[in-house]
Amino acid sequence: MSATFLGMPGNFPENSQKAVQDSQLRYNLRKATHTIRGKRADVVGELPDWAELRAAGKAIKDHTLRNLDRYLVQLERAVQDAGGTVHWARDAAEANRIVTGLVKATGEREVVKVKSMATQEIELNQALAAEGITAYETDLAELIVQLGDDFPSHILVPAIHRNRSEIREIFLEKMPETPAGLTDDPPALAEAARLHLRERFLRSKVAISGANFMVAETGTLVVLESEGNGRMCLTLPETLISVVGIEKLLPTWRDLEVFLQLLPRSSTGERMNPYTSMWTGAVEGQDFHLVLLDNGRTGVLADEVGRQALRCIRCSACLNVCPVYERAGGHAYGSVYPGPIGAILTPQLRGMGSELDASLPYASSLCGACYDVCPVAIDIPEVLVDLRAKAPHAAAEKAGMKVAGWILDDHRRLAAAQRLASKVRGLVPKKRLPGPMSAWTDTRDVPEIPEESFRDWWERNERA
Ligand code: SF4
C-alpha cells in the first residue's frame, strides 16, 4: 500500500525545520516556483481587465456558495437527465465505499486515474488497494510520486521536489519496460512514461477522475490539463467515475468563461491550457457516475470568515509566491493541500485536533503575497488570523493574552504597565526569555524596554 498523509506525525515547525536543511530541495523549489511565477506575471499582465475578471470570479463563487443547495440539486437533475448516476458522499469513508463498490461491480481489478486533488484528499488509491484494485496515476508528475511511494508536494506540480536524475532513477527501478540507457533528458523521461502508460490506457476498462468545474445548468463536468492523459482516461474506458468536491460548482456556461481565463493564467502561466475536456452525463458506450463529495465542506461553508477558502480553484499561484512554502516545501504541511491554501483549508476540513493541523495557521509570515495573486481574491491572511484565534492554546498563553487584553483595553492601565516595565527593565534578560517564553526568543532578540515610555515623554515635553 502506498504512503498516506493522514496521521502524519509532527507539526509544521518541526517538519519545516527538517526541510530547510535540504539544500537540493530548496534549490528545486526556488527554481520551479520562480519560473512559474514569472510566467504567470507575464500572462496576467497582458490582460487589462484582470482586476475585473478576478472580481467576477470571486462574485460568481460567492453567489454559488450562498445558493449551493439549489445548484447542487439542479446539477444532479441535469446529470441524471443526461444518463449519468449521481452519488452523495458525506465523508471520505463513504466516497471510498461508493467508488470501490462501483469498480468491483464492473469485475475489473485495475483503474486509470486523471490527476485529482479530491481523490488524494480521501486517499482513494489506498482504499482501492485494500480491496485488491490497482490504481494507475496517468499524470506524469503524479506517476513519479506514485512510483516513488512518495507524497505530492505541490498542487500543480506534485513532484516539484524531485529533479531529473531522481526521476530517472525511479523510472529505471519501477518501470520494467524502461530501457537501461535512459538519460535524464526531459523528452526521454516523458517518452519512457508514455510507453509505460499507453498500454494501461488501452487495456483499462474503468477510469477515475476529478473535475475542475461542474456546470449546474447542463450537468457538464470540465477537466483542464496539459498532457492529454486526461482526455485518454475520460474517453477510452467503459466506466467513468468522477469524484468532485461540492464546491466545484458554477451555475452557468457564461460563468465558466470567466474561469477558463483565470485558471490557466494563474496556474501554468499559459493563456489557454492545451486540453479542456467537457462531458455531460453518459456518452454512448460509457457508464458515468458522479460522486459529490462533502468531507467537511459544509462545515467550512458555515464559517463566516473561513468559507472563502471554498472559492479556491486550485491554481497554486499562492504556493509559488509564498516565502514559507518556497523554503519549507509541500511535505511539511502534511496534507495534499500544501502552501497558503493548505494552511487555511486543511485545518478547516480536518479540524484542528492534531498537533500538525493546529500548527498550520502559523505556517505564514502574513506578508499577503498569496492574497495579491489569488484569482478569486481569497483573503488568506484574514483566514489565517481567524484560525489562529480558534487554534488550541496553552493555559499560560491564554492567561497571558487575557491580561494583555485587559491592559490594552484602557489607556491608564497601559500607561501604568509601561511605567512598571521601565522600572524593572534591568531584570529582563537581553537575549533569551526564560521558561516556555524562550521559544519566542529562539529566533529574535528581546525588544529593549525604554527608560521612559513615549506617552510619558510626550506629557513631559508638552508640559514643558
Ligand atoms: S487560494 Fe487562490 S491562489 Fe491559492 S490555489 Fe486557491 S485559487 Fe489559487
Short mmCIF file of C-alpha atoms and ligand atoms in Angstrom, two decimals:
data_model
loop_
_atom_site.label_atom_id
_atom_site.label_comp_id
_atom_site.label_asym_id
_atom_site.label_seq_id
_atom_site.Cartn_x
_atom_site.Cartn_y
_atom_site.Cartn_z
CA MET A 1 0.00 0.00 0.00
CA SER A 2 1.39 3.42 -0.85
CA ALA A 3 2.18 6.22 1.59
CA THR A 4 -0.60 8.16 3.28
CA PHE A 5 -0.72 11.72 4.57
CA LEU A 6 -3.33 11.02 7.22
CA GLY A 7 -1.93 10.51 10.68
CA MET A 8 1.43 12.03 9.71
CA PRO A 9 3.36 12.80 12.91
CA GLY A 10 4.98 16.09 13.90
CA ASN A 11 3.95 19.68 13.41
CA PHE A 12 4.71 22.32 10.82
CA PRO A 13 7.66 23.96 12.64
CA GLU A 14 9.39 20.58 13.15
CA ASN A 15 8.69 19.42 9.59
CA SER A 16 9.86 22.68 8.04
CA GLN A 17 12.99 22.78 10.18
CA LYS A 18 14.00 19.42 8.70
CA ALA A 19 13.08 20.52 5.17
CA VAL A 20 15.18 23.70 5.20
CA GLN A 21 18.32 21.63 5.88
CA ASP A 22 17.88 20.05 2.42
CA SER A 23 19.70 22.41 0.05
CA GLN A 24 18.79 20.35 -3.05
CA LEU A 25 15.10 20.63 -2.14
CA ARG A 26 15.40 24.38 -1.62
CA TYR A 27 17.15 24.73 -4.99
CA ASN A 28 14.47 22.66 -6.80
CA LEU A 29 11.65 24.61 -5.19
CA ARG A 30 13.13 28.03 -5.82
CA LYS A 31 13.88 27.27 -9.47
CA ALA A 32 10.43 25.83 -10.19
CA THR A 33 8.32 28.34 -8.26
CA HIS A 34 10.21 31.36 -9.65
CA THR A 35 9.84 30.08 -13.21
CA ILE A 36 6.09 29.54 -12.88
CA ARG A 37 5.50 32.78 -11.01
CA GLY A 38 7.37 34.72 -13.74
CA LYS A 39 5.24 33.12 -16.47
CA ARG A 40 2.08 33.89 -14.51
CA ALA A 41 3.04 37.53 -14.03
CA ASP A 42 3.66 37.90 -17.80
CA VAL A 43 0.33 36.47 -18.95
CA VAL A 44 -1.70 38.15 -16.22
CA GLY A 45 -0.05 41.46 -17.11
CA GLU A 46 -1.31 41.09 -20.70
CA LEU A 47 -4.94 41.43 -19.67
CA PRO A 48 -6.08 44.98 -19.00
CA ASP A 49 -9.26 43.66 -17.35
CA TRP A 50 -7.58 41.17 -14.97
CA ALA A 51 -8.90 43.01 -11.88
CA GLU A 52 -12.46 42.85 -13.27
CA LEU A 53 -12.08 39.15 -14.16
CA ARG A 54 -10.82 38.46 -10.63
CA ALA A 55 -13.75 40.35 -9.12
CA ALA A 56 -16.14 38.43 -11.37
CA GLY A 57 -14.59 35.10 -10.32
CA LYS A 58 -14.97 35.99 -6.66
CA ALA A 59 -18.57 37.17 -7.13
CA ILE A 60 -19.60 34.05 -9.08
CA LYS A 61 -18.08 31.73 -6.47
CA ASP A 62 -19.68 33.63 -3.58
CA HIS A 63 -23.08 33.58 -5.27
CA THR A 64 -22.75 29.85 -5.95
CA LEU A 65 -21.71 29.06 -2.38
CA ARG A 66 -24.64 31.07 -1.00
CA ASN A 67 -27.02 29.02 -3.15
CA LEU A 68 -25.11 25.75 -3.14
CA ASP A 69 -28.08 23.59 -2.10
CA ARG A 70 -30.17 24.81 -5.04
CA TYR A 71 -27.40 24.48 -7.63
CA LEU A 72 -26.38 21.01 -6.44
CA VAL A 73 -29.92 19.72 -6.91
CA GLN A 74 -30.04 21.37 -10.34
CA LEU A 75 -26.75 19.68 -11.26
CA GLU A 76 -27.97 16.29 -10.02
CA ARG A 77 -31.09 16.52 -12.20
CA ALA A 78 -29.13 17.58 -15.25
CA VAL A 79 -26.60 14.73 -14.89
CA GLN A 80 -29.40 12.19 -14.39
CA ASP A 81 -31.33 13.55 -17.39
CA ALA A 82 -28.17 13.02 -19.45
CA GLY A 83 -27.93 9.36 -18.40
CA GLY A 84 -25.42 9.68 -15.55
CA THR A 85 -25.79 8.41 -11.97
CA VAL A 86 -25.20 10.75 -9.03
CA HIS A 87 -23.97 9.58 -5.62
CA TRP A 88 -23.67 11.74 -2.49
CA ALA A 89 -20.76 11.14 -0.13
CA ARG A 90 -20.76 12.70 3.35
CA ASP A 91 -17.12 11.89 4.04
CA ALA A 92 -14.01 10.14 2.75
CA ALA A 93 -15.09 6.70 4.00
CA GLU A 94 -18.45 6.92 2.23
CA ALA A 95 -16.88 8.19 -1.01
CA ASN A 96 -14.29 5.39 -0.96
CA ARG A 97 -17.02 2.83 -0.29
CA ILE A 98 -19.06 4.09 -3.24
CA VAL A 99 -16.13 4.12 -5.66
CA THR A 100 -14.70 0.73 -4.67
CA GLY A 101 -18.22 -0.72 -4.90
CA LEU A 102 -18.64 0.69 -8.41
CA VAL A 103 -15.28 -0.66 -9.58
CA LYS A 104 -15.92 -4.08 -8.06
CA ALA A 105 -19.31 -4.22 -9.80
CA THR A 106 -17.50 -3.99 -13.16
CA GLY A 107 -15.39 -7.02 -12.25
CA GLU A 108 -12.19 -5.08 -13.06
CA ARG A 109 -9.08 -5.12 -10.82
CA GLU A 110 -7.36 -2.02 -12.17
CA VAL A 111 -8.27 1.58 -12.99
CA VAL A 112 -6.55 4.52 -14.67
CA LYS A 113 -6.72 7.89 -12.94
CA VAL A 114 -6.72 11.51 -14.02
CA LYS A 115 -4.92 13.81 -11.57
CA SER A 116 -7.45 14.71 -8.89
CA MET A 117 -6.99 16.50 -5.57
CA ALA A 118 -10.32 15.21 -4.24
CA THR A 119 -9.32 11.55 -4.64
CA GLN A 120 -5.99 12.26 -2.97
CA GLU A 121 -7.80 14.02 -0.13
CA ILE A 122 -9.89 10.91 0.57
CA GLU A 123 -6.92 8.57 -0.05
CA LEU A 124 -8.83 6.65 -2.66
CA ASN A 125 -5.80 4.79 -4.03
CA GLN A 126 -5.18 3.24 -0.61
CA ALA A 127 -8.88 2.30 -0.27
CA LEU A 128 -8.82 0.66 -3.71
CA ALA A 129 -5.61 -1.19 -2.89
CA ALA A 130 -7.23 -2.56 0.27
CA GLU A 131 -9.87 -4.15 -1.99
CA GLY A 132 -7.26 -5.59 -4.36
CA ILE A 133 -7.75 -2.92 -7.04
CA THR A 134 -4.69 -1.23 -8.57
CA ALA A 135 -4.95 2.46 -9.46
CA TYR A 136 -2.56 3.82 -12.10
CA GLU A 137 -1.90 7.55 -11.97
CA THR A 138 -1.51 8.85 -15.52
CA ASP A 139 -0.43 12.46 -14.97
CA LEU A 140 3.37 12.48 -15.35
CA ALA A 141 4.10 14.16 -12.00
CA GLU A 142 1.53 12.00 -10.19
CA LEU A 143 3.08 8.91 -11.77
CA ILE A 144 6.51 9.94 -10.43
CA VAL A 145 5.03 10.43 -6.95
CA GLN A 146 3.20 7.10 -7.09
CA LEU A 147 6.16 5.09 -8.38
CA GLY A 148 8.43 6.71 -5.77
CA ASP A 149 5.94 5.76 -2.99
CA ASP A 150 6.08 9.41 -2.14
CA PHE A 151 3.75 12.30 -1.23
CA PRO A 152 2.72 15.10 -3.60
CA SER A 153 4.27 18.41 -2.57
CA HIS A 154 2.62 20.94 -4.90
CA ILE A 155 -0.93 21.25 -6.24
CA LEU A 156 0.02 21.68 -9.88
CA VAL A 157 3.45 20.01 -9.92
CA PRO A 158 3.19 17.22 -7.32
CA ALA A 159 6.78 16.05 -7.95
CA ILE A 160 8.28 19.56 -7.75
CA HIS A 161 10.68 18.31 -5.06
CA ARG A 162 12.28 15.80 -7.46
CA ASN A 163 14.96 16.63 -10.00
CA ARG A 164 15.59 14.92 -13.33
CA SER A 165 18.19 12.44 -12.15
CA GLU A 166 15.97 11.33 -9.26
CA ILE A 167 13.10 10.79 -11.72
CA ARG A 168 15.37 8.74 -13.98
CA GLU A 169 16.33 6.53 -11.02
CA ILE A 170 12.66 5.99 -10.10
CA PHE A 171 11.73 5.07 -13.69
CA LEU A 172 14.62 2.62 -14.01
CA GLU A 173 13.71 0.95 -10.75
CA LYS A 174 9.91 0.88 -11.01
CA MET A 175 9.07 0.69 -14.75
CA PRO A 176 10.36 -2.67 -16.04
CA GLU A 177 9.92 -1.72 -19.69
CA THR A 178 12.27 1.29 -19.33
CA PRO A 179 15.47 0.91 -21.44
CA ALA A 180 18.63 0.72 -19.29
CA GLY A 181 20.22 3.53 -21.31
CA LEU A 182 17.54 6.06 -20.25
CA THR A 183 19.01 9.54 -19.86
CA ASP A 184 17.66 12.32 -17.65
CA ASP A 185 16.72 14.40 -20.68
CA PRO A 186 13.10 15.62 -20.21
CA PRO A 187 11.91 14.32 -23.63
CA ALA A 188 13.47 10.89 -22.91
CA LEU A 189 11.80 10.75 -19.48
CA ALA A 190 8.45 11.78 -20.96
CA GLU A 191 8.76 9.13 -23.69
CA ALA A 192 9.51 6.42 -21.10
CA ALA A 193 6.40 7.42 -19.14
CA ARG A 194 4.34 7.47 -22.34
CA LEU A 195 5.38 3.91 -23.20
CA HIS A 196 4.56 2.78 -19.68
CA LEU A 197 1.13 4.43 -19.67
CA ARG A 198 -0.09 3.77 -23.20
CA GLU A 199 -0.65 0.08 -22.64
CA ARG A 200 -2.61 0.86 -19.44
CA PHE A 201 -4.81 3.40 -21.23
CA LEU A 202 -5.68 0.83 -23.88
CA ARG A 203 -6.45 -2.08 -21.57
CA SER A 204 -8.21 -0.31 -18.65
CA LYS A 205 -11.99 -0.52 -18.61
CA VAL A 206 -12.52 1.87 -15.69
CA ALA A 207 -11.27 5.44 -15.19
CA ILE A 208 -11.47 7.71 -12.18
CA SER A 209 -11.26 11.48 -12.43
CA GLY A 210 -11.98 14.64 -10.54
CA ALA A 211 -13.16 17.84 -12.22
CA ASN A 212 -12.08 21.46 -12.18
CA PHE A 213 -15.64 22.69 -12.64
CA MET A 214 -19.22 21.42 -12.83
CA VAL A 215 -21.87 23.46 -14.66
CA ALA A 216 -25.21 23.22 -12.86
CA GLU A 217 -27.47 24.29 -15.74
CA THR A 218 -26.34 21.48 -18.06
CA GLY A 219 -24.72 18.93 -15.73
CA THR A 220 -21.41 19.30 -17.59
CA LEU A 221 -18.07 18.41 -15.98
CA VAL A 222 -14.86 20.14 -17.05
CA VAL A 223 -11.25 18.98 -16.74
CA LEU A 224 -8.31 21.20 -17.68
CA GLU A 225 -4.95 19.53 -18.26
CA SER A 226 -1.71 19.78 -20.21
CA GLU A 227 -0.62 16.27 -21.16
CA GLY A 228 -3.59 14.64 -22.90
CA ASN A 229 -3.64 11.81 -20.36
CA GLY A 230 -6.92 13.15 -19.05
CA ARG A 231 -8.54 13.01 -22.49
CA MET A 232 -7.43 9.35 -22.86
CA CYS A 233 -8.83 8.40 -19.43
CA LEU A 234 -12.09 10.25 -19.94
CA THR A 235 -12.86 8.80 -23.37
CA LEU A 236 -11.43 5.26 -23.68
CA PRO A 237 -12.76 3.28 -20.65
CA GLU A 238 -16.24 1.78 -20.47
CA THR A 239 -16.92 3.19 -17.00
CA LEU A 240 -16.04 6.69 -15.83
CA ILE A 241 -16.29 7.64 -12.15
CA SER A 242 -15.74 11.29 -11.20
CA VAL A 243 -15.22 12.29 -7.57
CA VAL A 244 -15.78 16.03 -7.18
CA GLY A 245 -15.95 18.36 -4.18
CA ILE A 246 -19.35 20.04 -3.89
CA GLU A 247 -17.76 23.49 -4.09
CA LYS A 248 -16.58 22.96 -7.69
CA LEU A 249 -19.94 24.12 -8.99
CA LEU A 250 -20.66 27.01 -11.38
CA PRO A 251 -24.24 27.97 -12.22
CA THR A 252 -23.92 28.56 -15.99
CA TRP A 253 -21.71 28.27 -19.08
CA ARG A 254 -21.25 32.05 -19.04
CA ASP A 255 -19.64 31.69 -15.63
CA LEU A 256 -17.29 29.04 -16.96
CA GLU A 257 -15.95 31.55 -19.48
CA VAL A 258 -14.53 33.66 -16.63
CA PHE A 259 -12.76 30.70 -15.03
CA LEU A 260 -11.32 29.40 -18.29
CA GLN A 261 -9.40 32.69 -18.39
CA LEU A 262 -8.49 32.85 -14.70
CA LEU A 263 -7.26 29.30 -14.18
CA PRO A 264 -4.65 28.65 -16.91
CA ARG A 265 -3.05 32.07 -16.48
CA SER A 266 -2.82 31.68 -12.70
CA SER A 267 -1.83 28.04 -12.77
CA THR A 268 0.61 27.15 -15.54
CA GLY A 269 1.15 30.70 -16.73
CA GLU A 270 -0.48 29.88 -20.09
CA ARG A 271 -3.09 31.89 -21.97
CA MET A 272 -5.00 28.67 -22.52
CA ASN A 273 -4.41 25.14 -21.31
CA PRO A 274 -3.67 22.52 -24.00
CA TYR A 275 -6.60 20.17 -23.22
CA THR A 276 -10.04 21.17 -21.97
CA SER A 277 -12.36 18.14 -21.76
CA MET A 278 -16.08 18.58 -21.14
CA TRP A 279 -18.73 15.89 -20.86
CA THR A 280 -22.37 15.78 -19.91
CA GLY A 281 -23.76 12.59 -18.40
CA ALA A 282 -23.12 9.24 -20.04
CA VAL A 283 -21.96 9.04 -23.63
CA GLU A 284 -22.58 6.09 -25.93
CA GLY A 285 -20.66 3.04 -24.78
CA GLN A 286 -19.68 4.51 -21.41
CA ASP A 287 -21.34 4.47 -17.97
CA PHE A 288 -20.90 7.63 -15.96
CA HIS A 289 -21.03 8.03 -12.17
CA LEU A 290 -20.60 11.33 -10.35
CA VAL A 291 -19.69 11.16 -6.65
CA LEU A 292 -20.37 14.50 -4.96
CA LEU A 293 -18.01 14.85 -2.02
CA ASP A 294 -18.69 16.86 1.15
CA ASN A 295 -15.95 15.64 3.55
CA GLY A 296 -16.07 18.73 5.79
CA ARG A 297 -17.02 21.28 3.15
CA THR A 298 -20.47 22.13 4.56
CA GLY A 299 -18.75 22.76 7.92
CA VAL A 300 -16.38 25.22 6.21
CA LEU A 301 -19.37 26.82 4.48
CA ALA A 302 -20.93 27.55 7.88
CA ASP A 303 -17.92 29.63 8.95
CA GLU A 304 -18.34 33.28 8.01
CA VAL A 305 -14.61 34.01 7.63
CA GLY A 306 -13.30 30.58 6.63
CA ARG A 307 -15.86 29.85 3.89
CA GLN A 308 -13.95 31.98 1.37
CA ALA A 309 -11.45 29.07 1.15
CA LEU A 310 -14.15 27.21 -0.81
CA ARG A 311 -13.71 29.72 -3.65
CA CYS A 312 -10.33 28.10 -4.37
CA ILE A 313 -9.85 26.81 -7.93
CA ARG A 314 -6.56 25.01 -7.02
CA CYS A 315 -4.42 27.10 -9.35
CA SER A 316 -1.42 27.01 -6.95
CA ALA A 317 -0.44 30.64 -7.61
CA CYS A 318 -0.36 31.24 -3.84
CA LEU A 319 2.20 28.44 -3.36
CA ASN A 320 4.53 29.88 -5.99
CA VAL A 321 4.79 33.28 -4.30
CA CYS A 322 4.86 32.12 -0.68
CA PRO A 323 8.26 32.64 1.04
CA VAL A 324 7.38 29.96 3.60
CA TYR A 325 6.40 27.33 1.01
CA GLU A 326 9.50 28.13 -1.06
CA ARG A 327 11.74 27.19 1.85
CA ALA A 328 9.74 24.52 3.66
CA GLY A 329 8.34 22.66 0.62
CA GLY A 330 5.00 20.90 0.44
CA HIS A 331 5.58 17.86 2.65
CA ALA A 332 5.93 20.00 5.79
CA TYR A 333 2.19 20.76 5.57
CA GLY A 334 1.28 17.06 5.97
CA SER A 335 -1.64 17.33 3.57
CA VAL A 336 -2.45 17.09 -0.12
CA TYR A 337 -3.13 20.82 0.11
CA PRO A 338 0.21 22.49 0.83
CA GLY A 339 1.18 26.16 0.90
CA PRO A 340 -1.04 29.09 1.90
CA ILE A 341 -4.30 27.47 0.71
CA GLY A 342 -3.39 24.30 2.62
CA ALA A 343 -2.71 26.32 5.75
CA ILE A 344 -6.32 27.52 5.74
CA LEU A 345 -8.12 24.61 4.06
CA THR A 346 -6.64 21.58 5.85
CA PRO A 347 -7.37 22.78 9.42
CA GLN A 348 -10.92 23.59 8.36
CA LEU A 349 -11.57 20.30 6.55
CA ARG A 350 -9.84 18.06 9.10
CA GLY A 351 -10.39 20.17 12.24
CA MET A 352 -7.55 21.24 14.49
CA GLY A 353 -7.49 18.07 16.57
CA SER A 354 -3.95 17.01 15.68
CA GLU A 355 -0.74 18.87 16.55
CA LEU A 356 0.06 19.13 12.86
CA ASP A 357 -3.27 20.63 11.79
CA ALA A 358 -3.33 23.08 14.72
CA SER A 359 0.13 24.33 13.71
CA LEU A 360 -0.80 25.06 10.07
CA PRO A 361 -2.41 28.51 10.59
CA TYR A 362 1.04 29.63 11.83
CA ALA A 363 2.78 28.48 8.64
CA SER A 364 2.81 32.02 7.28
CA SER A 365 4.53 35.36 7.74
CA LEU A 366 1.20 37.07 6.86
CA CYS A 367 3.00 39.01 4.10
CA GLY A 368 -0.14 38.89 1.93
CA ALA A 369 1.56 37.84 -1.33
CA CYS A 370 -0.90 34.92 -1.57
CA TYR A 371 -3.89 37.26 -1.46
CA ASP A 372 -2.41 39.50 -4.15
CA VAL A 373 -2.08 36.67 -6.69
CA CYS A 374 -5.21 34.69 -5.84
CA PRO A 375 -7.50 34.77 -8.91
CA VAL A 376 -10.62 34.56 -6.74
CA ALA A 377 -9.34 37.03 -4.12
CA ILE A 378 -9.29 34.73 -1.10
CA ASP A 379 -8.01 36.82 1.79
CA ILE A 380 -5.76 34.06 3.11
CA PRO A 381 -4.11 36.22 5.83
CA GLU A 382 -7.56 37.09 7.21
CA VAL A 383 -8.49 33.40 7.48
CA LEU A 384 -5.09 32.54 9.00
CA VAL A 385 -5.53 35.10 11.76
CA ASP A 386 -9.07 33.88 12.41
CA LEU A 387 -7.88 30.25 12.62
CA ARG A 388 -5.02 31.21 14.95
CA ALA A 389 -7.61 32.61 17.36
CA LYS A 390 -9.54 29.32 17.15
CA ALA A 391 -6.48 27.05 17.49
CA PRO A 392 -5.86 25.37 20.86
CA HIS A 393 -3.56 27.41 23.13
CA ALA A 394 -1.71 26.51 26.34
CA ALA A 395 -3.38 27.71 29.56
CA ALA A 396 -0.45 30.06 30.34
CA GLU A 397 -0.67 31.60 26.84
CA LYS A 398 -4.42 32.09 27.20
CA ALA A 399 -3.96 33.72 30.63
CA GLY A 400 -1.19 35.96 29.24
CA MET A 401 -3.40 37.08 26.34
CA LYS A 402 -6.26 37.79 28.74
CA VAL A 403 -4.04 40.00 30.91
CA ALA A 404 -2.63 41.74 27.80
CA GLY A 405 -6.19 42.36 26.54
CA TRP A 406 -7.21 43.81 29.90
CA ILE A 407 -4.21 46.18 29.93
CA LEU A 408 -4.53 47.26 26.30
CA ASP A 409 -8.24 47.95 26.77
CA ASP A 410 -7.63 51.02 28.97
CA HIS A 411 -5.05 53.77 28.37
CA ARG A 412 -4.48 54.32 32.11
CA ARG A 413 -3.73 50.65 32.66
CA LEU A 414 -1.40 50.68 29.64
CA ALA A 415 0.48 53.75 30.96
CA ALA A 416 0.84 52.14 34.42
CA ALA A 417 2.14 48.89 32.85
CA GLN A 418 4.67 50.81 30.73
CA ARG A 419 5.96 52.68 33.82
CA LEU A 420 6.29 49.41 35.71
CA ALA A 421 8.14 47.81 32.76
CA SER A 422 10.58 50.78 32.63
CA LYS A 423 11.30 50.38 36.35
CA VAL A 424 12.07 46.63 36.10
CA ARG A 425 13.83 46.78 32.69
CA GLY A 426 17.14 45.85 34.28
CA LEU A 427 15.70 42.50 35.35
CA VAL A 428 14.53 41.47 31.86
CA PRO A 429 17.06 39.20 30.04
CA LYS A 430 18.58 40.85 26.97
CA LYS A 431 18.75 37.81 24.69
CA ARG A 432 16.56 34.93 25.79
CA LEU A 433 13.39 34.83 27.88
CA PRO A 434 13.14 32.05 30.46
CA GLY A 435 10.80 29.01 30.53
CA PRO A 436 8.11 28.49 27.88
CA MET A 437 8.64 32.04 26.59
CA SER A 438 12.13 31.04 25.40
CA ALA A 439 10.65 29.65 22.14
CA TRP A 440 9.68 33.20 21.17
CA THR A 441 13.25 34.43 21.61
CA ASP A 442 14.88 31.45 19.84
CA THR A 443 14.83 33.39 16.60
CA ARG A 444 14.75 37.02 17.80
CA ASP A 445 16.24 39.28 20.47
CA VAL A 446 14.12 40.58 23.32
CA PRO A 447 12.98 44.10 22.39
CA GLU A 448 14.68 46.69 24.60
CA ILE A 449 12.36 48.36 27.10
CA PRO A 450 12.93 52.14 27.03
CA GLU A 451 13.75 54.09 30.18
CA GLU A 452 10.69 56.20 29.57
CA SER A 453 7.56 55.43 27.55
CA PHE A 454 6.58 57.65 24.62
CA ARG A 455 3.43 58.69 26.50
CA ASP A 456 5.44 59.92 29.48
CA TRP A 457 7.96 61.65 27.20
CA TRP A 458 5.13 63.38 25.35
CA GLU A 459 3.46 64.50 28.52
CA ARG A 460 6.71 65.84 29.97
CA ASN A 461 7.58 67.75 26.80
CA GLU A 462 4.07 69.06 26.26
CA ARG A 463 4.04 70.46 29.78
CA ALA A 464 7.50 71.98 29.46
S1 SF4 B 1 -6.11 30.04 -2.75
FE1 SF4 B 1 -6.26 31.26 -4.63
S2 SF4 B 1 -4.14 31.31 -5.38
FE2 SF4 B 1 -4.21 29.62 -3.89
S3 SF4 B 1 -4.65 27.78 -5.08
FE3 SF4 B 1 -6.63 28.59 -4.40
S4 SF4 B 1 -7.34 29.92 -6.08
FE4 SF4 B 1 -5.15 29.57 -6.40
#
